[in-house]
């Protein structure tokens, strides 16, 4: 910094974090990351910011530092906005926050780790008090590093060994078992599961947990531990093409359990297009019990994991973290089946629940 610039600083306002950012040629968010020793900061960036702080004699004000943890704002990060399960989770979050001093700020990401990481860092930079991550794709060790900086609860993320952050889930293994048991109870023995491709899930994801439950229930029903699981691509039109191929198979199974209503509803639509009668030719059970599943023209039997309740429990759990709890909590809720015409022909009971 030139002598003239230093004299200007002495004559005018005190040095702020924005002054440091301008001097270092970086963003305010970058300065914030260096100052709180955030995960992923490069040595080059750290050196730039540190040199600027030393040159300017910057000292963060106590008032600004005191604001950390006092914004009464909770960040909610969603990964796949297409999923009809998410509005129920958000409704549960808002139901808990409405009578409190907190409010939710929602961020939408996708399956790219870099974008997900960037959004979490931004929420931290905006001094949010805590984060609810819904079905995050990040490795547990990275979430744990963020959890050192800010309280975190992960929903749809089965890592019961995590100590730095909490998890709130439906018991997805049990949910898949309930679906298979319902199909077996209706006399179906030729059952396959429609799941996501290998690259779209990870060991702690709901997808893989549901696969485990499916195989376990099939084995318990005497149908073998290597029960067929059909991997469906995420992106259109490959997704629909894969389902058409499934429906057009000569050896098509008599019943299908879909990992999500997202695919189950598409499967029902394509069945109508291809002349496959549901449930006469193919029984279908989905997962999430979305509002669309309950529509009369859809009538999809589905596993209800009560997204609203998950959102409520996750929010209460996060607030207890913010207020000082340090012991990890890993909460599992038992889902139930809502039986509709895609499983049972009309004339029998519909919209009935069983656990």
mmCIF file of C-alpha atoms in Angstrom:
data_model
loop_
_atom_site.group_PDB
_atom_site.id
_atom_site.type_symbol
_atom_site.label_atom_id
_atom_site.label_comp_id
_atom_site.label_asym_id
_atom_site.label_seq_id
_atom_site.Cartn_x
_atom_site.Cartn_y
_atom_site.Cartn_z
ATOM 1 C CA UNK A 1 0.000 0.000 0.000
ATOM 2 C CA UNK A 2 1.319 3.456 -0.889
ATOM 3 C CA UNK A 3 1.980 6.157 1.735
ATOM 4 C CA UNK A 4 -0.799 8.202 0.147
ATOM 5 C CA UNK A 5 -3.313 5.348 0.549
ATOM 6 C CA UNK A 6 -2.349 4.860 4.194
ATOM 7 C CA UNK A 7 -2.825 8.564 4.845
ATOM 8 C CA UNK A 8 -6.302 8.387 3.235
ATOM 9 C CA UNK A 9 -7.226 5.505 5.524
ATOM 10 C CA UNK A 10 -6.036 7.418 8.568
ATOM 11 C CA UNK A 11 -8.086 10.479 7.530
ATOM 12 C CA UNK A 12 -11.247 8.598 6.596
ATOM 13 C CA UNK A 13 -13.107 5.451 7.708
ATOM 14 C CA UNK A 14 -11.590 2.595 9.638
ATOM 15 C CA UNK A 15 -10.415 -0.512 7.811
ATOM 16 C CA UNK A 16 -13.240 -2.999 7.157
ATOM 17 C CA UNK A 17 -13.384 -6.498 5.758
ATOM 18 C CA UNK A 18 -14.375 -4.940 2.426
ATOM 19 C CA UNK A 19 -11.204 -2.808 2.514
ATOM 20 C CA UNK A 20 -9.157 -5.971 3.054
ATOM 21 C CA UNK A 21 -10.915 -7.711 0.149
ATOM 22 C CA UNK A 22 -10.241 -4.785 -2.201
ATOM 23 C CA UNK A 23 -6.588 -4.584 -1.171
ATOM 24 C CA UNK A 24 -6.089 -8.352 -1.640
ATOM 25 C CA UNK A 25 -8.016 -8.400 -4.931
ATOM 26 C CA UNK A 26 -10.456 -11.046 -3.702
ATOM 27 C CA UNK A 27 -14.100 -11.203 -2.606
ATOM 28 C CA UNK A 28 -15.418 -10.418 0.871
ATOM 29 C CA UNK A 29 -16.497 -14.072 1.125
ATOM 30 C CA UNK A 30 -12.910 -15.169 0.437
ATOM 31 C CA UNK A 31 -11.609 -12.962 3.270
ATOM 32 C CA UNK A 32 -14.268 -14.413 5.576
ATOM 33 C CA UNK A 33 -13.216 -17.975 4.714
ATOM 34 C CA UNK A 34 -9.570 -17.246 5.489
ATOM 35 C CA UNK A 35 -10.427 -15.545 8.778
ATOM 36 C CA UNK A 36 -12.516 -18.475 10.020
ATOM 37 C CA UNK A 37 -10.068 -21.048 8.640
ATOM 38 C CA UNK A 38 -12.718 -22.599 6.403
ATOM 39 C CA UNK A 39 -12.245 -25.923 4.662
ATOM 40 C CA UNK A 40 -10.745 -25.790 1.151
ATOM 41 C CA UNK A 41 -8.913 -22.442 1.353
ATOM 42 C CA UNK A 42 -5.755 -22.536 -0.795
ATOM 43 C CA UNK A 43 -2.404 -21.409 0.551
ATOM 44 C CA UNK A 44 -2.201 -18.771 -2.184
ATOM 45 C CA UNK A 45 -5.515 -17.208 -1.145
ATOM 46 C CA UNK A 46 -4.570 -17.416 2.517
ATOM 47 C CA UNK A 47 -1.283 -15.602 1.840
ATOM 48 C CA UNK A 48 -3.003 -12.814 -0.122
ATOM 49 C CA UNK A 49 -5.549 -12.155 2.593
ATOM 50 C CA UNK A 50 -3.070 -12.458 5.446
ATOM 51 C CA UNK A 51 -0.693 -10.007 3.770
ATOM 52 C CA UNK A 52 -3.555 -7.539 3.262
ATOM 53 C CA UNK A 53 -4.651 -7.853 6.899
ATOM 54 C CA UNK A 54 -1.097 -7.238 8.099
ATOM 55 C CA UNK A 55 -0.578 -4.293 5.739
ATOM 56 C CA UNK A 56 -3.839 -2.621 6.725
ATOM 57 C CA UNK A 57 -3.711 -3.473 10.392
ATOM 58 C CA UNK A 58 -7.235 -4.881 10.171
ATOM 59 C CA UNK A 59 -8.980 -6.017 13.344
ATOM 60 C CA UNK A 60 -12.548 -7.335 13.151
ATOM 61 C CA UNK A 61 -14.893 -5.483 15.479
ATOM 62 C CA UNK A 62 -16.209 -7.264 18.534
ATOM 63 C CA UNK A 63 -19.734 -6.228 17.600
ATOM 64 C CA UNK A 64 -19.495 -7.958 14.220
ATOM 65 C CA UNK A 65 -18.031 -11.073 15.786
ATOM 66 C CA UNK A 66 -20.809 -11.083 18.356
ATOM 67 C CA UNK A 67 -23.349 -11.413 15.594
ATOM 68 C CA UNK A 68 -22.146 -14.948 14.805
ATOM 69 C CA UNK A 69 -24.877 -17.346 15.904
ATOM 70 C CA UNK A 70 -27.335 -14.494 16.499
ATOM 71 C CA UNK A 71 -28.858 -14.012 13.053
ATOM 72 C CA UNK A 72 -31.841 -16.287 13.876
ATOM 73 C CA UNK A 73 -31.662 -17.615 10.327
ATOM 74 C CA UNK A 74 -31.502 -21.290 9.364
ATOM 75 C CA UNK A 75 -30.289 -22.408 5.952
ATOM 76 C CA UNK A 76 -32.088 -25.280 4.190
ATOM 77 C CA UNK A 77 -30.161 -26.819 1.292
ATOM 78 C CA UNK A 78 -32.116 -28.899 -1.232
ATOM 79 C CA UNK A 79 -30.378 -31.036 -3.866
ATOM 80 C CA UNK A 80 -33.091 -32.229 -6.282
ATOM 81 C CA UNK A 81 -35.953 -29.740 -6.497
ATOM 82 C CA UNK A 82 -37.935 -32.098 -8.774
ATOM 83 C CA UNK A 83 -38.647 -34.495 -5.930
ATOM 84 C CA UNK A 84 -42.279 -34.091 -4.736
ATOM 85 C CA UNK A 85 -41.166 -35.151 -1.247
ATOM 86 C CA UNK A 86 -39.348 -31.834 -0.629
ATOM 87 C CA UNK A 87 -42.312 -29.451 -0.188
ATOM 88 C CA UNK A 88 -43.487 -31.545 2.755
ATOM 89 C CA UNK A 89 -40.058 -31.315 4.407
ATOM 90 C CA UNK A 90 -40.036 -27.525 3.933
ATOM 91 C CA UNK A 91 -43.562 -27.298 5.368
ATOM 92 C CA UNK A 92 -42.356 -29.159 8.454
ATOM 93 C CA UNK A 93 -39.394 -26.814 8.850
ATOM 94 C CA UNK A 94 -41.613 -23.735 8.562
ATOM 95 C CA UNK A 95 -44.168 -25.158 11.008
ATOM 96 C CA UNK A 96 -41.535 -25.285 13.747
ATOM 97 C CA UNK A 97 -39.935 -21.946 12.867
ATOM 98 C CA UNK A 98 -43.200 -19.960 12.553
ATOM 99 C CA UNK A 99 -43.745 -19.415 16.298
ATOM 100 C CA UNK A 100 -40.000 -18.958 16.947
ATOM 101 C CA UNK A 101 -37.548 -16.133 16.321
ATOM 102 C CA UNK A 102 -35.954 -18.105 13.481
ATOM 103 C CA UNK A 103 -36.648 -17.972 9.767
ATOM 104 C CA UNK A 104 -35.534 -20.272 6.952
ATOM 105 C CA UNK A 105 -33.480 -19.352 3.901
ATOM 106 C CA UNK A 106 -33.614 -21.982 1.147
ATOM 107 C CA UNK A 107 -30.815 -22.808 -1.278
ATOM 108 C CA UNK A 108 -31.198 -25.166 -4.243
ATOM 109 C CA UNK A 109 -28.262 -27.194 -5.542
ATOM 110 C CA UNK A 110 -27.903 -30.266 -7.746
ATOM 111 C CA UNK A 111 -25.728 -33.373 -7.685
ATOM 112 C CA UNK A 112 -22.485 -31.436 -8.272
ATOM 113 C CA UNK A 113 -20.250 -31.515 -5.200
ATOM 114 C CA UNK A 114 -18.590 -28.203 -6.058
ATOM 115 C CA UNK A 115 -21.908 -26.319 -6.198
ATOM 116 C CA UNK A 116 -23.172 -27.981 -3.033
ATOM 117 C CA UNK A 117 -19.965 -27.029 -1.208
ATOM 118 C CA UNK A 118 -20.156 -23.460 -2.503
ATOM 119 C CA UNK A 119 -23.740 -23.018 -1.292
ATOM 120 C CA UNK A 120 -22.890 -24.307 2.183
ATOM 121 C CA UNK A 121 -19.942 -21.906 2.353
ATOM 122 C CA UNK A 122 -22.191 -19.033 1.283
ATOM 123 C CA UNK A 123 -24.702 -19.882 4.002
ATOM 124 C CA UNK A 124 -21.881 -19.864 6.540
ATOM 125 C CA UNK A 125 -20.609 -16.533 5.186
ATOM 126 C CA UNK A 126 -24.083 -15.047 5.608
ATOM 127 C CA UNK A 127 -23.799 -15.942 9.298
ATOM 128 C CA UNK A 128 -26.698 -18.372 9.394
ATOM 129 C CA UNK A 129 -27.116 -20.062 12.766
ATOM 130 C CA UNK A 130 -27.426 -23.618 11.448
ATOM 131 C CA UNK A 131 -28.023 -25.718 8.346
ATOM 132 C CA UNK A 132 -30.469 -28.456 7.386
ATOM 133 C CA UNK A 133 -29.066 -30.450 4.468
ATOM 134 C CA UNK A 134 -31.700 -32.516 2.655
ATOM 135 C CA UNK A 135 -30.225 -35.594 0.939
ATOM 136 C CA UNK A 136 -26.715 -34.117 0.592
ATOM 137 C CA UNK A 137 -24.273 -35.794 -1.790
ATOM 138 C CA UNK A 138 -21.106 -34.694 0.034
ATOM 139 C CA UNK A 139 -18.867 -37.247 1.789
ATOM 140 C CA UNK A 140 -19.402 -37.436 5.531
ATOM 141 C CA UNK A 141 -15.912 -36.135 6.322
ATOM 142 C CA UNK A 142 -16.576 -32.897 4.418
ATOM 143 C CA UNK A 143 -19.929 -32.357 6.159
ATOM 144 C CA UNK A 144 -18.126 -32.975 9.470
ATOM 145 C CA UNK A 145 -15.585 -30.240 8.662
ATOM 146 C CA UNK A 146 -18.384 -27.779 7.932
ATOM 147 C CA UNK A 147 -20.115 -28.873 11.149
ATOM 148 C CA UNK A 148 -17.123 -27.578 13.109
ATOM 149 C CA UNK A 149 -18.064 -24.103 11.864
ATOM 150 C CA UNK A 150 -21.866 -24.322 12.032
ATOM 151 C CA UNK A 151 -24.467 -26.734 13.505
ATOM 152 C CA UNK A 152 -25.739 -29.152 10.854
ATOM 153 C CA UNK A 153 -28.551 -31.692 10.614
ATOM 154 C CA UNK A 154 -28.685 -33.977 7.561
ATOM 155 C CA UNK A 155 -32.011 -35.408 6.378
ATOM 156 C CA UNK A 156 -31.990 -38.413 4.031
ATOM 157 C CA UNK A 157 -28.385 -39.241 4.949
ATOM 158 C CA UNK A 158 -27.798 -42.483 6.850
ATOM 159 C CA UNK A 159 -24.539 -41.990 8.737
ATOM 160 C CA UNK A 160 -25.200 -43.133 12.289
ATOM 161 C CA UNK A 161 -21.460 -42.999 13.014
ATOM 162 C CA UNK A 162 -21.247 -39.224 12.511
ATOM 163 C CA UNK A 163 -20.277 -37.322 15.664
ATOM 164 C CA UNK A 164 -19.976 -33.732 14.397
ATOM 165 C CA UNK A 165 -23.478 -33.486 12.940
ATOM 166 C CA UNK A 166 -26.922 -35.012 13.462
ATOM 167 C CA UNK A 167 -29.088 -37.081 11.105
ATOM 168 C CA UNK A 168 -32.871 -37.429 10.861
ATOM 169 C CA UNK A 169 -34.250 -40.143 8.592
ATOM 170 C CA UNK A 170 -37.101 -42.436 7.901
ATOM 171 C CA UNK A 171 -35.994 -46.032 8.312
ATOM 172 C CA UNK A 172 -35.546 -46.537 4.572
ATOM 173 C CA UNK A 173 -34.536 -50.168 4.873
ATOM 174 C CA UNK A 174 -37.713 -50.900 6.779
ATOM 175 C CA UNK A 175 -39.760 -48.861 4.286
ATOM 176 C CA UNK A 176 -38.573 -51.044 1.406
ATOM 177 C CA UNK A 177 -39.305 -54.160 3.424
ATOM 178 C CA UNK A 178 -42.877 -52.953 4.026
ATOM 179 C CA UNK A 179 -43.343 -52.438 0.267
ATOM 180 C CA UNK A 180 -42.144 -55.965 -0.555
ATOM 181 C CA UNK A 181 -44.208 -57.484 2.259
ATOM 182 C CA UNK A 182 -47.328 -55.775 0.886
ATOM 183 C CA UNK A 183 -46.685 -57.146 -2.593
ATOM 184 C CA UNK A 184 -46.085 -60.637 -1.209
ATOM 185 C CA UNK A 185 -49.297 -60.396 0.808
ATOM 186 C CA UNK A 186 -51.178 -59.740 -2.457
ATOM 187 C CA UNK A 187 -49.705 -62.916 -3.918
ATOM 188 C CA UNK A 188 -47.015 -61.363 -6.116
ATOM 189 C CA UNK A 189 -43.778 -63.345 -6.227
ATOM 190 C CA UNK A 190 -42.161 -61.959 -9.375
ATOM 191 C CA UNK A 191 -40.981 -58.576 -8.044
ATOM 192 C CA UNK A 192 -38.247 -56.198 -9.191
ATOM 193 C CA UNK A 193 -37.055 -52.858 -7.853
ATOM 194 C CA UNK A 194 -36.545 -49.764 -9.994
ATOM 195 C CA UNK A 195 -33.642 -47.809 -8.515
ATOM 196 C CA UNK A 196 -31.130 -45.155 -9.550
ATOM 197 C CA UNK A 197 -27.912 -45.806 -11.460
ATOM 198 C CA UNK A 198 -24.803 -46.679 -9.472
ATOM 199 C CA UNK A 199 -23.316 -43.188 -9.867
ATOM 200 C CA UNK A 200 -26.423 -41.479 -8.476
ATOM 201 C CA UNK A 201 -26.283 -42.876 -4.950
ATOM 202 C CA UNK A 202 -23.755 -43.483 -2.201
ATOM 203 C CA UNK A 203 -23.529 -45.860 0.733
ATOM 204 C CA UNK A 204 -25.429 -43.564 3.126
ATOM 205 C CA UNK A 205 -28.072 -42.415 0.609
ATOM 206 C CA UNK A 206 -31.754 -43.333 0.882
ATOM 207 C CA UNK A 207 -31.482 -45.098 -2.481
ATOM 208 C CA UNK A 208 -28.934 -47.631 -1.305
ATOM 209 C CA UNK A 209 -30.721 -48.117 2.023
ATOM 210 C CA UNK A 210 -33.932 -48.966 0.181
ATOM 211 C CA UNK A 211 -32.049 -51.445 -1.988
ATOM 212 C CA UNK A 212 -30.743 -53.180 1.148
ATOM 213 C CA UNK A 213 -34.257 -53.415 2.560
ATOM 214 C CA UNK A 214 -35.650 -54.707 -0.741
ATOM 215 C CA UNK A 215 -33.085 -57.515 -0.966
ATOM 216 C CA UNK A 216 -33.549 -58.448 2.684
ATOM 217 C CA UNK A 217 -37.340 -58.712 2.354
ATOM 218 C CA UNK A 218 -37.067 -60.711 -0.872
ATOM 219 C CA UNK A 219 -34.656 -63.123 0.773
ATOM 220 C CA UNK A 220 -36.882 -63.454 3.826
ATOM 221 C CA UNK A 221 -39.785 -64.202 1.455
ATOM 222 C CA UNK A 222 -37.804 -67.059 -0.081
ATOM 223 C CA UNK A 223 -37.093 -65.203 -3.330
ATOM 224 C CA UNK A 224 -33.308 -65.054 -3.115
ATOM 225 C CA UNK A 225 -30.782 -62.502 -1.822
ATOM 226 C CA UNK A 226 -29.845 -61.360 -5.349
ATOM 227 C CA UNK A 227 -33.304 -60.014 -6.138
ATOM 228 C CA UNK A 228 -33.375 -58.072 -9.432
ATOM 229 C CA UNK A 229 -32.782 -54.307 -9.196
ATOM 230 C CA UNK A 230 -33.170 -52.309 -12.406
ATOM 231 C CA UNK A 231 -30.985 -49.190 -12.547
ATOM 232 C CA UNK A 232 -32.773 -46.216 -14.125
ATOM 233 C CA UNK A 233 -30.820 -43.156 -15.393
ATOM 234 C CA UNK A 234 -31.715 -39.789 -13.892
ATOM 235 C CA UNK A 235 -31.726 -37.583 -16.980
ATOM 236 C CA UNK A 236 -34.379 -37.526 -19.696
ATOM 237 C CA UNK A 237 -34.835 -38.987 -22.251
ATOM 238 C CA UNK A 238 -32.674 -41.922 -21.090
ATOM 239 C CA UNK A 239 -34.826 -42.223 -17.976
ATOM 240 C CA UNK A 240 -38.063 -42.692 -19.921
ATOM 241 C CA UNK A 241 -36.345 -44.932 -22.476
ATOM 242 C CA UNK A 242 -35.144 -47.237 -19.692
ATOM 243 C CA UNK A 243 -38.665 -47.460 -18.274
ATOM 244 C CA UNK A 244 -40.164 -48.202 -21.684
ATOM 245 C CA UNK A 245 -37.593 -50.959 -22.094
ATOM 246 C CA UNK A 246 -38.583 -52.340 -18.685
ATOM 247 C CA UNK A 247 -42.288 -52.281 -19.545
ATOM 248 C CA UNK A 248 -41.696 -53.858 -22.947
ATOM 249 C CA UNK A 249 -39.707 -56.834 -21.674
ATOM 250 C CA UNK A 250 -41.131 -60.272 -22.426
ATOM 251 C CA UNK A 251 -39.978 -61.337 -18.973
ATOM 252 C CA UNK A 252 -41.345 -58.217 -17.288
ATOM 253 C CA UNK A 253 -42.033 -58.926 -13.602
ATOM 254 C CA UNK A 254 -45.532 -59.033 -12.182
ATOM 255 C CA UNK A 255 -44.807 -56.253 -9.667
ATOM 256 C CA UNK A 256 -42.417 -53.312 -9.275
ATOM 257 C CA UNK A 257 -41.209 -51.398 -6.244
ATOM 258 C CA UNK A 258 -39.905 -47.932 -7.210
ATOM 259 C CA UNK A 259 -37.346 -46.152 -5.056
ATOM 260 C CA UNK A 260 -39.398 -42.918 -5.308
ATOM 261 C CA UNK A 261 -42.790 -41.654 -6.432
ATOM 262 C CA UNK A 262 -40.763 -39.570 -8.868
ATOM 263 C CA UNK A 263 -40.139 -42.704 -10.939
ATOM 264 C CA UNK A 264 -43.269 -44.616 -9.929
ATOM 265 C CA UNK A 265 -45.612 -41.944 -11.303
ATOM 266 C CA UNK A 266 -43.658 -41.789 -14.566
ATOM 267 C CA UNK A 267 -43.870 -45.578 -14.765
ATOM 268 C CA UNK A 268 -47.666 -45.421 -14.372
ATOM 269 C CA UNK A 269 -47.909 -42.810 -17.122
ATOM 270 C CA UNK A 270 -45.788 -44.859 -19.514
ATOM 271 C CA UNK A 271 -47.816 -47.965 -18.651
ATOM 272 C CA UNK A 272 -50.954 -46.228 -19.944
ATOM 273 C CA UNK A 273 -49.054 -45.184 -23.075
ATOM 274 C CA UNK A 274 -47.894 -48.765 -23.727
ATOM 275 C CA UNK A 275 -51.152 -50.527 -22.830
ATOM 276 C CA UNK A 276 -49.825 -52.131 -19.646
ATOM 277 C CA UNK A 277 -52.703 -52.394 -17.157
ATOM 278 C CA UNK A 278 -52.016 -51.460 -13.521
ATOM 279 C CA UNK A 279 -52.380 -53.509 -11.360
ATOM 280 C CA UNK A 280 -53.754 -56.281 -13.639
ATOM 281 C CA UNK A 281 -50.531 -56.609 -15.660
ATOM 282 C CA UNK A 282 -48.146 -54.805 -13.298
ATOM 283 C CA UNK A 283 -48.571 -53.858 -9.648
ATOM 284 C CA UNK A 284 -46.597 -50.781 -8.575
ATOM 285 C CA UNK A 285 -45.554 -49.431 -5.175
ATOM 286 C CA UNK A 286 -43.760 -46.093 -4.876
ATOM 287 C CA UNK A 287 -42.003 -44.280 -2.054
ATOM 288 C CA UNK A 288 -42.771 -40.858 -0.436
ATOM 289 C CA UNK A 289 -46.592 -40.812 -0.611
ATOM 290 C CA UNK A 290 -46.484 -37.530 -2.508
ATOM 291 C CA UNK A 291 -49.621 -35.472 -3.081
ATOM 292 C CA UNK A 292 -49.634 -36.566 -6.717
ATOM 293 C CA UNK A 293 -49.735 -40.229 -5.671
ATOM 294 C CA UNK A 294 -53.074 -39.617 -3.945
ATOM 295 C CA UNK A 295 -54.788 -38.129 -7.018
ATOM 296 C CA UNK A 296 -57.669 -40.246 -8.283
ATOM 297 C CA UNK A 297 -56.198 -40.653 -11.771
ATOM 298 C CA UNK A 298 -52.860 -41.787 -10.293
ATOM 299 C CA UNK A 299 -53.916 -43.850 -7.264
ATOM 300 C CA UNK A 300 -50.373 -44.970 -6.462
ATOM 301 C CA UNK A 301 -49.685 -47.178 -3.457
ATOM 302 C CA UNK A 302 -46.693 -45.643 -1.723
ATOM 303 C CA UNK A 303 -44.505 -45.732 1.367
ATOM 304 C CA UNK A 304 -45.228 -42.702 3.558
ATOM 305 C CA UNK A 305 -42.159 -41.409 5.381
ATOM 306 C CA UNK A 306 -43.966 -38.249 6.530
ATOM 307 C CA UNK A 307 -41.746 -35.560 5.062
ATOM 308 C CA UNK A 308 -43.497 -32.917 7.153
ATOM 309 C CA UNK A 309 -42.654 -34.772 10.351
ATOM 310 C CA UNK A 310 -39.055 -35.282 9.227
ATOM 311 C CA UNK A 311 -38.786 -31.534 8.627
ATOM 312 C CA UNK A 312 -40.206 -30.781 12.060
ATOM 313 C CA UNK A 313 -37.906 -33.216 13.866
ATOM 314 C CA UNK A 314 -34.861 -32.013 11.915
ATOM 315 C CA UNK A 315 -35.616 -28.388 12.823
ATOM 316 C CA UNK A 316 -36.073 -29.115 16.516
ATOM 317 C CA UNK A 317 -32.884 -31.157 16.482
ATOM 318 C CA UNK A 318 -30.959 -28.329 14.820
ATOM 319 C CA UNK A 319 -32.239 -25.720 17.270
ATOM 320 C CA UNK A 320 -31.089 -27.886 20.172
ATOM 321 C CA UNK A 321 -27.631 -28.017 18.538
ATOM 322 C CA UNK A 322 -27.610 -24.250 18.136
ATOM 323 C CA UNK A 323 -28.541 -23.872 21.794
ATOM 324 C CA UNK A 324 -25.535 -25.861 22.929
ATOM 325 C CA UNK A 325 -26.141 -29.608 22.685
ATOM 326 C CA UNK A 326 -22.941 -31.371 21.616
ATOM 327 C CA UNK A 327 -23.781 -35.086 21.766
ATOM 328 C CA UNK A 328 -24.790 -36.386 18.302
ATOM 329 C CA UNK A 329 -28.335 -37.534 17.638
ATOM 330 C CA UNK A 330 -29.332 -39.977 14.896
ATOM 331 C CA UNK A 331 -33.109 -40.268 14.687
ATOM 332 C CA UNK A 332 -34.956 -42.953 12.709
ATOM 333 C CA UNK A 333 -38.703 -42.785 12.116
ATOM 334 C CA UNK A 334 -40.770 -45.775 11.023
ATOM 335 C CA UNK A 335 -42.550 -45.312 7.659
ATOM 336 C CA UNK A 336 -45.869 -46.857 6.674
ATOM 337 C CA UNK A 337 -47.634 -48.056 3.538
ATOM 338 C CA UNK A 338 -50.582 -46.188 2.038
ATOM 339 C CA UNK A 339 -52.360 -48.830 -0.036
ATOM 340 C CA UNK A 340 -54.081 -47.696 -3.237
ATOM 341 C CA UNK A 341 -55.257 -49.155 -6.544
ATOM 342 C CA UNK A 342 -51.812 -49.669 -8.090
ATOM 343 C CA UNK A 343 -51.404 -52.433 -5.516
ATOM 344 C CA UNK A 344 -55.002 -53.474 -4.838
ATOM 345 C CA UNK A 345 -57.837 -53.412 -7.381
ATOM 346 C CA UNK A 346 -60.595 -50.863 -6.890
ATOM 347 C CA UNK A 347 -63.354 -52.262 -4.751
ATOM 348 C CA UNK A 348 -60.907 -53.187 -2.013
ATOM 349 C CA UNK A 349 -59.899 -50.719 0.676
ATOM 350 C CA UNK A 350 -57.812 -47.742 -0.476
ATOM 351 C CA UNK A 351 -55.760 -45.144 1.385
ATOM 352 C CA UNK A 352 -55.179 -47.540 4.269
ATOM 353 C CA UNK A 353 -51.942 -47.472 6.243
ATOM 354 C CA UNK A 354 -49.882 -50.294 7.629
ATOM 355 C CA UNK A 355 -46.476 -50.336 9.296
#
